[in-house]
Amino acid sequence: MIKKFVFGKPFNTESILNDVKETYSEDKIPFGTVKNTPNFEWEYELGEQDVIYGLGQVMKGINIRGGKYVSWCLDQPNQDENTPSLYGAHNFIIIFGKKTFAVYFDYPGEIEFDAGFTFKDKIQVKAEKKSLNLYFIESENQNENLKSIVNQFRNLTGKSYVPPKWAFGFMQSRWGYKNAADINKVIENHKKYNLPLDSVCLDIDYMEDYKDFTVDNKKFPNFADYTKKLLQKNIRLVPIIDAGVKLQEGYDVYEQGKPYFCKDKEGNNFIAGVWPGDAVFPDFLNKEAREFFGKNYKKLTNCGIEGFWNDMNEPAVFYSKKSLKNAFDKIQDYKDKPLDIQSFFEFSGLSNSSFNRKDDTELFYHKVPQSFAGDFAESTPDKNGNVLVQNRKIHNLFGYNMTRAAAESFAKENPNKRKLLFSRSSFVGAHRYGGIWTGDNHSYWSNILLSLHMMANLNMTGFMFTGSDIGGFSSDTSYDLLLRWLAFGIFTPLCRNHSADGTRNQEFYEFEKTDDFKSMLDLRYALIPYLYSEFVKAAQNNKMYFRPLSFDYEDDLRAIHTDDQILLGEGLMIAPVYVQNAVGRYVYLPEDMLMIEWNNSQIKSQKMLTKGDHFIEVPLESVVFFIKKGKIVPFAKPALNTALLDTTNLTAVGNAPKGTVYELYDDDGFTTQIDVQKSVRKIVM
Ligand code: MIG
């Protein structure tokens, strides 16, 4: 059951697709209280055992109780437990315990969630403006309360994006691949070492002077021919597109876009520094601006490109003119002065002080229809009925609408064929248009577990095509870290090894025992029929691909508090090793399960284990995972590419009675006409 409450005059974020008709009056709020203050403040008393889920991309446990989080889309290169804001804003929480319910705060600006941080037994949610829609959701199924709540929320916000099947193949990436020779080296080495591969990402260096939608001819002569040749080998290139457009007279995207960039208070283009130096920012909240930008993807799709990643769309701002000037002025002030402790620290922070400043978002504006703006408008309507809204107030909608610009243009260009699209920044609603990756993590052991936590909470909010940079983006990875990370990453829909320029080479073939990586990638490909089937079914039925254990075992206290294991689809549970030098780990089984050990590209052993705690040995080169009793999982013969996968010839694995059926969803991998009732094949034990 969903109840909607309207406060003030909300901004229409378009995150809700299938709205509820009835709205309730503010004094009828079923849980907690909204304070009688000019800003928005909701408060709820937590039961001692209450668990809090949600908020998608945050740096804490699956249960996020005890933390304070701020939804404010941010280019945040330091992903650790102390990070309140990341790239996305997913304002959905579930309280599970004494009373079980969810709340969605449909609000486009900064919003703070103090989830038992200041007061252990209180959750407080605060926003600057008391103009928002609140949705309270209660279970409609007493046996599956959590699943019912998520399912209803997802019915509200619309079906999740489904990428083409090749996007489930392995993707190699690195910031630093400069030209065709660098890309060829990746492909050749994958071939040489029999490492599966479906796609290679192109990071910013493929462009001409970091200009969106250009390809540097010197680095990639005859780009279209090149992509076509790669396609014959079933390898696809996935270029990056940045939100900031280079300010350069004569550059066609800049010229065409002039009417569609975000403006400052005086009505001039807002200019800020990002990759290409001075840049301007398409006003993605505006339909015409989305169309202008979206059309430009055609330049690359015309060259045979079938997938993109959208970056820097929080938007990231290295400096505004104002913040840069401030920094230089202050540095001048300090010149020739003796620096005491306080002034020294102020001084030393100055050169970095212009980076992604919140107050810079007060310098630019978006143009939206008056009917969308609620009381967020800062001007009277122009002749087209549009009003100005400040980015600061609706900041979290920017990246979402960049993704939408691309997706809407793809749909227009070819409505029948899926394209790969994933973004860094997001907001609830963007899950309909593309996936996300979890951004700039580090080659730290803790980041494996933090990424598992995000998978659980992101799935609740509809972001299912997601994954972290395997091996870690910043810092130098190590052989064992990369292997353990991959043993988890092969289960995430987006399975990409990505690293930052200047870090240790992180391609699998750069390490001594390449076969160990191959074995894990082989498992990925053997499981693709299952992973794809579970993914598409979850997307179409508004369910989850990854679930915390509590979703299937609501009455099991141990399951509820297991934070380092996760369920995948109907039949699997995974429990990655994330501790350096560990020879294995404790695993909690909420019921009897079949343990599978994968080693040397095949199933090495299968063993039934009883409900309870087990210490499981997990050699570095093995992947150990679990199949629920009575369930089966189909395995394909590993292949080097999704195009070579034989999905008609599958082996059922599981501890289930003869005749047990798995309903496999399968399709051509591209069609947008998905029918999960029709396109299933029965796999029988
Ligand atoms: O300022 O394009 O998160 O994946 O490699 C850094 C270079 C810009 C940030 C992305 C990262 C990408 C990098 N980008």
JSON list of N, CA and C and ligand atoms in Angstrom, two decimals, residues 75 175 203-204 240 242 275 309 311-312 318 424 437 439-440 469 473 496 498-499, ligand 1:
[
{"chain": "A", "resi": 75, "resn": "ASP", "atom": "N", "xyz": [31.38, 14.53, -7.39]},
{"chain": "A", "resi": 75, "resn": "ASP", "atom": "CA", "xyz": [32.58, 13.87, -7.92]},
{"chain": "A", "resi": 75, "resn": "ASP", "atom": "C", "xyz": [33.49, 13.62, -6.72]},
{"chain": "A", "resi": 175, "resn": "TRP", "atom": "N", "xyz": [41.98, 4.28, -17.89]},
{"chain": "A", "resi": 175, "resn": "TRP", "atom": "CA", "xyz": [42.24, 5.66, -18.26]},
{"chain": "A", "resi": 175, "resn": "TRP", "atom": "C", "xyz": [43.73, 5.70, -18.58]},
{"chain": "A", "resi": 203, "resn": "ASP", "atom": "N", "xyz": [38.54, 5.77, -22.77]},
{"chain": "A", "resi": 203, "resn": "ASP", "atom": "CA", "xyz": [38.50, 6.88, -21.81]},
{"chain": "A", "resi": 203, "resn": "ASP", "atom": "C", "xyz": [38.89, 8.18, -22.55]},
{"chain": "A", "resi": 204, "resn": "ILE", "atom": "N", "xyz": [38.93, 9.28, -21.83]},
{"chain": "A", "resi": 204, "resn": "ILE", "atom": "CA", "xyz": [39.01, 10.60, -22.46]},
{"chain": "A", "resi": 204, "resn": "ILE", "atom": "C", "xyz": [40.09, 10.81, -23.53]},
{"chain": "A", "resi": 240, "resn": "ILE", "atom": "N", "xyz": [33.72, 7.12, -23.70]},
{"chain": "A", "resi": 240, "resn": "ILE", "atom": "CA", "xyz": [33.25, 7.97, -22.59]},
{"chain": "A", "resi": 240, "resn": "ILE", "atom": "C", "xyz": [32.74, 9.28, -23.18]},
{"chain": "A", "resi": 242, "resn": "ASP", "atom": "N", "xyz": [31.79, 13.16, -21.67]},
{"chain": "A", "resi": 242, "resn": "ASP", "atom": "CA", "xyz": [31.82, 14.03, -20.49]},
{"chain": "A", "resi": 242, "resn": "ASP", "atom": "C", "xyz": [30.70, 15.07, -20.55]},
{"chain": "A", "resi": 275, "resn": "TRP", "atom": "N", "xyz": [37.86, 18.98, -17.89]},
{"chain": "A", "resi": 275, "resn": "TRP", "atom": "CA", "xyz": [38.92, 18.42, -18.74]},
{"chain": "A", "resi": 275, "resn": "TRP", "atom": "C", "xyz": [39.40, 19.31, -19.86]},
{"chain": "A", "resi": 309, "resn": "TRP", "atom": "N", "xyz": [29.66, 5.38, -21.92]},
{"chain": "A", "resi": 309, "resn": "TRP", "atom": "CA", "xyz": [29.57, 5.72, -20.49]},
{"chain": "A", "resi": 309, "resn": "TRP", "atom": "C", "xyz": [29.63, 7.23, -20.35]},
{"chain": "A", "resi": 311, "resn": "ASP", "atom": "N", "xyz": [30.27, 10.46, -18.09]},
{"chain": "A", "resi": 311, "resn": "ASP", "atom": "CA", "xyz": [31.09, 10.77, -16.92]},
{"chain": "A", "resi": 311, "resn": "ASP", "atom": "C", "xyz": [30.93, 12.24, -16.51]},
{"chain": "A", "resi": 312, "resn": "MET", "atom": "N", "xyz": [31.39, 12.56, -15.31]},
{"chain": "A", "resi": 312, "resn": "MET", "atom": "CA", "xyz": [31.54, 13.93, -14.81]},
{"chain": "A", "resi": 312, "resn": "MET", "atom": "C", "xyz": [30.21, 14.68, -14.78]},
{"chain": "A", "resi": 318, "resn": "PHE", "atom": "N", "xyz": [36.04, 21.52, -11.84]},
{"chain": "A", "resi": 318, "resn": "PHE", "atom": "CA", "xyz": [37.36, 21.69, -11.23]},
{"chain": "A", "resi": 318, "resn": "PHE", "atom": "C", "xyz": [37.47, 23.10, -10.62]},
{"chain": "A", "resi": 424, "resn": "ARG", "atom": "N", "xyz": [27.86, 7.96, -14.38]},
{"chain": "A", "resi": 424, "resn": "ARG", "atom": "CA", "xyz": [28.41, 8.06, -13.04]},
{"chain": "A", "resi": 424, "resn": "ARG", "atom": "C", "xyz": [27.37, 8.66, -12.09]},
{"chain": "A", "resi": 437, "resn": "TRP", "atom": "N", "xyz": [28.08, 2.96, -12.94]},
{"chain": "A", "resi": 437, "resn": "TRP", "atom": "CA", "xyz": [29.16, 2.28, -12.23]},
{"chain": "A", "resi": 437, "resn": "TRP", "atom": "C", "xyz": [29.40, 3.06, -10.95]},
{"chain": "A", "resi": 439, "resn": "GLY", "atom": "N", "xyz": [31.89, 4.44, -9.54]},
{"chain": "A", "resi": 439, "resn": "GLY", "atom": "CA", "xyz": [32.80, 5.58, -9.49]},
{"chain": "A", "resi": 439, "resn": "GLY", "atom": "C", "xyz": [34.21, 5.23, -9.04]},
{"chain": "A", "resi": 440, "resn": "ASP", "atom": "N", "xyz": [34.92, 6.28, -8.63]},
{"chain": "A", "resi": 440, "resn": "ASP", "atom": "CA", "xyz": [36.36, 6.15, -8.38]},
{"chain": "A", "resi": 440, "resn": "ASP", "atom": "C", "xyz": [36.68, 5.56, -7.01]},
{"chain": "A", "resi": 469, "resn": "ASP", "atom": "N", "xyz": [34.60, -0.67, -10.17]},
{"chain": "A", "resi": 469, "resn": "ASP", "atom": "CA", "xyz": [35.83, -0.85, -10.94]},
{"chain": "A", "resi": 469, "resn": "ASP", "atom": "C", "xyz": [36.61, -2.00, -10.31]},
{"chain": "A", "resi": 473, "resn": "PHE", "atom": "N", "xyz": [40.11, 1.59, -8.78]},
{"chain": "A", "resi": 473, "resn": "PHE", "atom": "CA", "xyz": [40.45, 2.64, -9.76]},
{"chain": "A", "resi": 473, "resn": "PHE", "atom": "C", "xyz": [41.75, 3.34, -9.36]},
{"chain": "A", "resi": 496, "resn": "ARG", "atom": "N", "xyz": [33.64, -4.98, -15.07]},
{"chain": "A", "resi": 496, "resn": "ARG", "atom": "CA", "xyz": [34.64, -4.18, -15.75]},
{"chain": "A", "resi": 496, "resn": "ARG", "atom": "C", "xyz": [35.88, -3.98, -14.87]},
{"chain": "A", "resi": 498, "resn": "HIS", "atom": "N", "xyz": [38.76, -1.56, -14.38]},
{"chain": "A", "resi": 498, "resn": "HIS", "atom": "CA", "xyz": [39.07, -0.18, -14.78]},
{"chain": "A", "resi": 498, "resn": "HIS", "atom": "C", "xyz": [40.04, 0.41, -13.77]},
{"chain": "A", "resi": 499, "resn": "SER", "atom": "N", "xyz": [40.99, 1.21, -14.26]},
{"chain": "A", "resi": 499, "resn": "SER", "atom": "CA", "xyz": [41.96, 1.81, -13.34]},
{"chain": "A", "resi": 499, "resn": "SER", "atom": "C", "xyz": [42.38, 3.18, -13.84]},
{"chain": "B", "resi": 1, "resn": "MIG", "atom": "O1", "xyz": [38.56, 13.47, -13.47]},
{"chain": "B", "resi": 1, "resn": "MIG", "atom": "O2", "xyz": [38.01, 10.15, -17.62]},
{"chain": "B", "resi": 1, "resn": "MIG", "atom": "O3", "xyz": [35.20, 8.32, -12.73]},
{"chain": "B", "resi": 1, "resn": "MIG", "atom": "O4", "xyz": [36.34, 6.42, -14.41]},
{"chain": "B", "resi": 1, "resn": "MIG", "atom": "O5", "xyz": [38.66, 7.17, -15.80]},
{"chain": "B", "resi": 1, "resn": "MIG", "atom": "C1", "xyz": [38.54, 12.11, -13.72]},
{"chain": "B", "resi": 1, "resn": "MIG", "atom": "C2", "xyz": [38.94, 9.95, -16.61]},
{"chain": "B", "resi": 1, "resn": "MIG", "atom": "C3", "xyz": [37.64, 11.81, -14.88]},
{"chain": "B", "resi": 1, "resn": "MIG", "atom": "C4", "xyz": [36.50, 10.03, -13.74]},
{"chain": "B", "resi": 1, "resn": "MIG", "atom": "C5", "xyz": [35.88, 8.69, -13.90]},
{"chain": "B", "resi": 1, "resn": "MIG", "atom": "C6", "xyz": [36.93, 7.68, -14.25]},
{"chain": "B", "resi": 1, "resn": "MIG", "atom": "C7", "xyz": [37.64, 8.09, -15.52]},
{"chain": "B", "resi": 1, "resn": "MIG", "atom": "C8", "xyz": [38.25, 9.49, -15.34]},
{"chain": "B", "resi": 1, "resn": "MIG", "atom": "N1", "xyz": [37.20, 10.43, -14.96]}
]
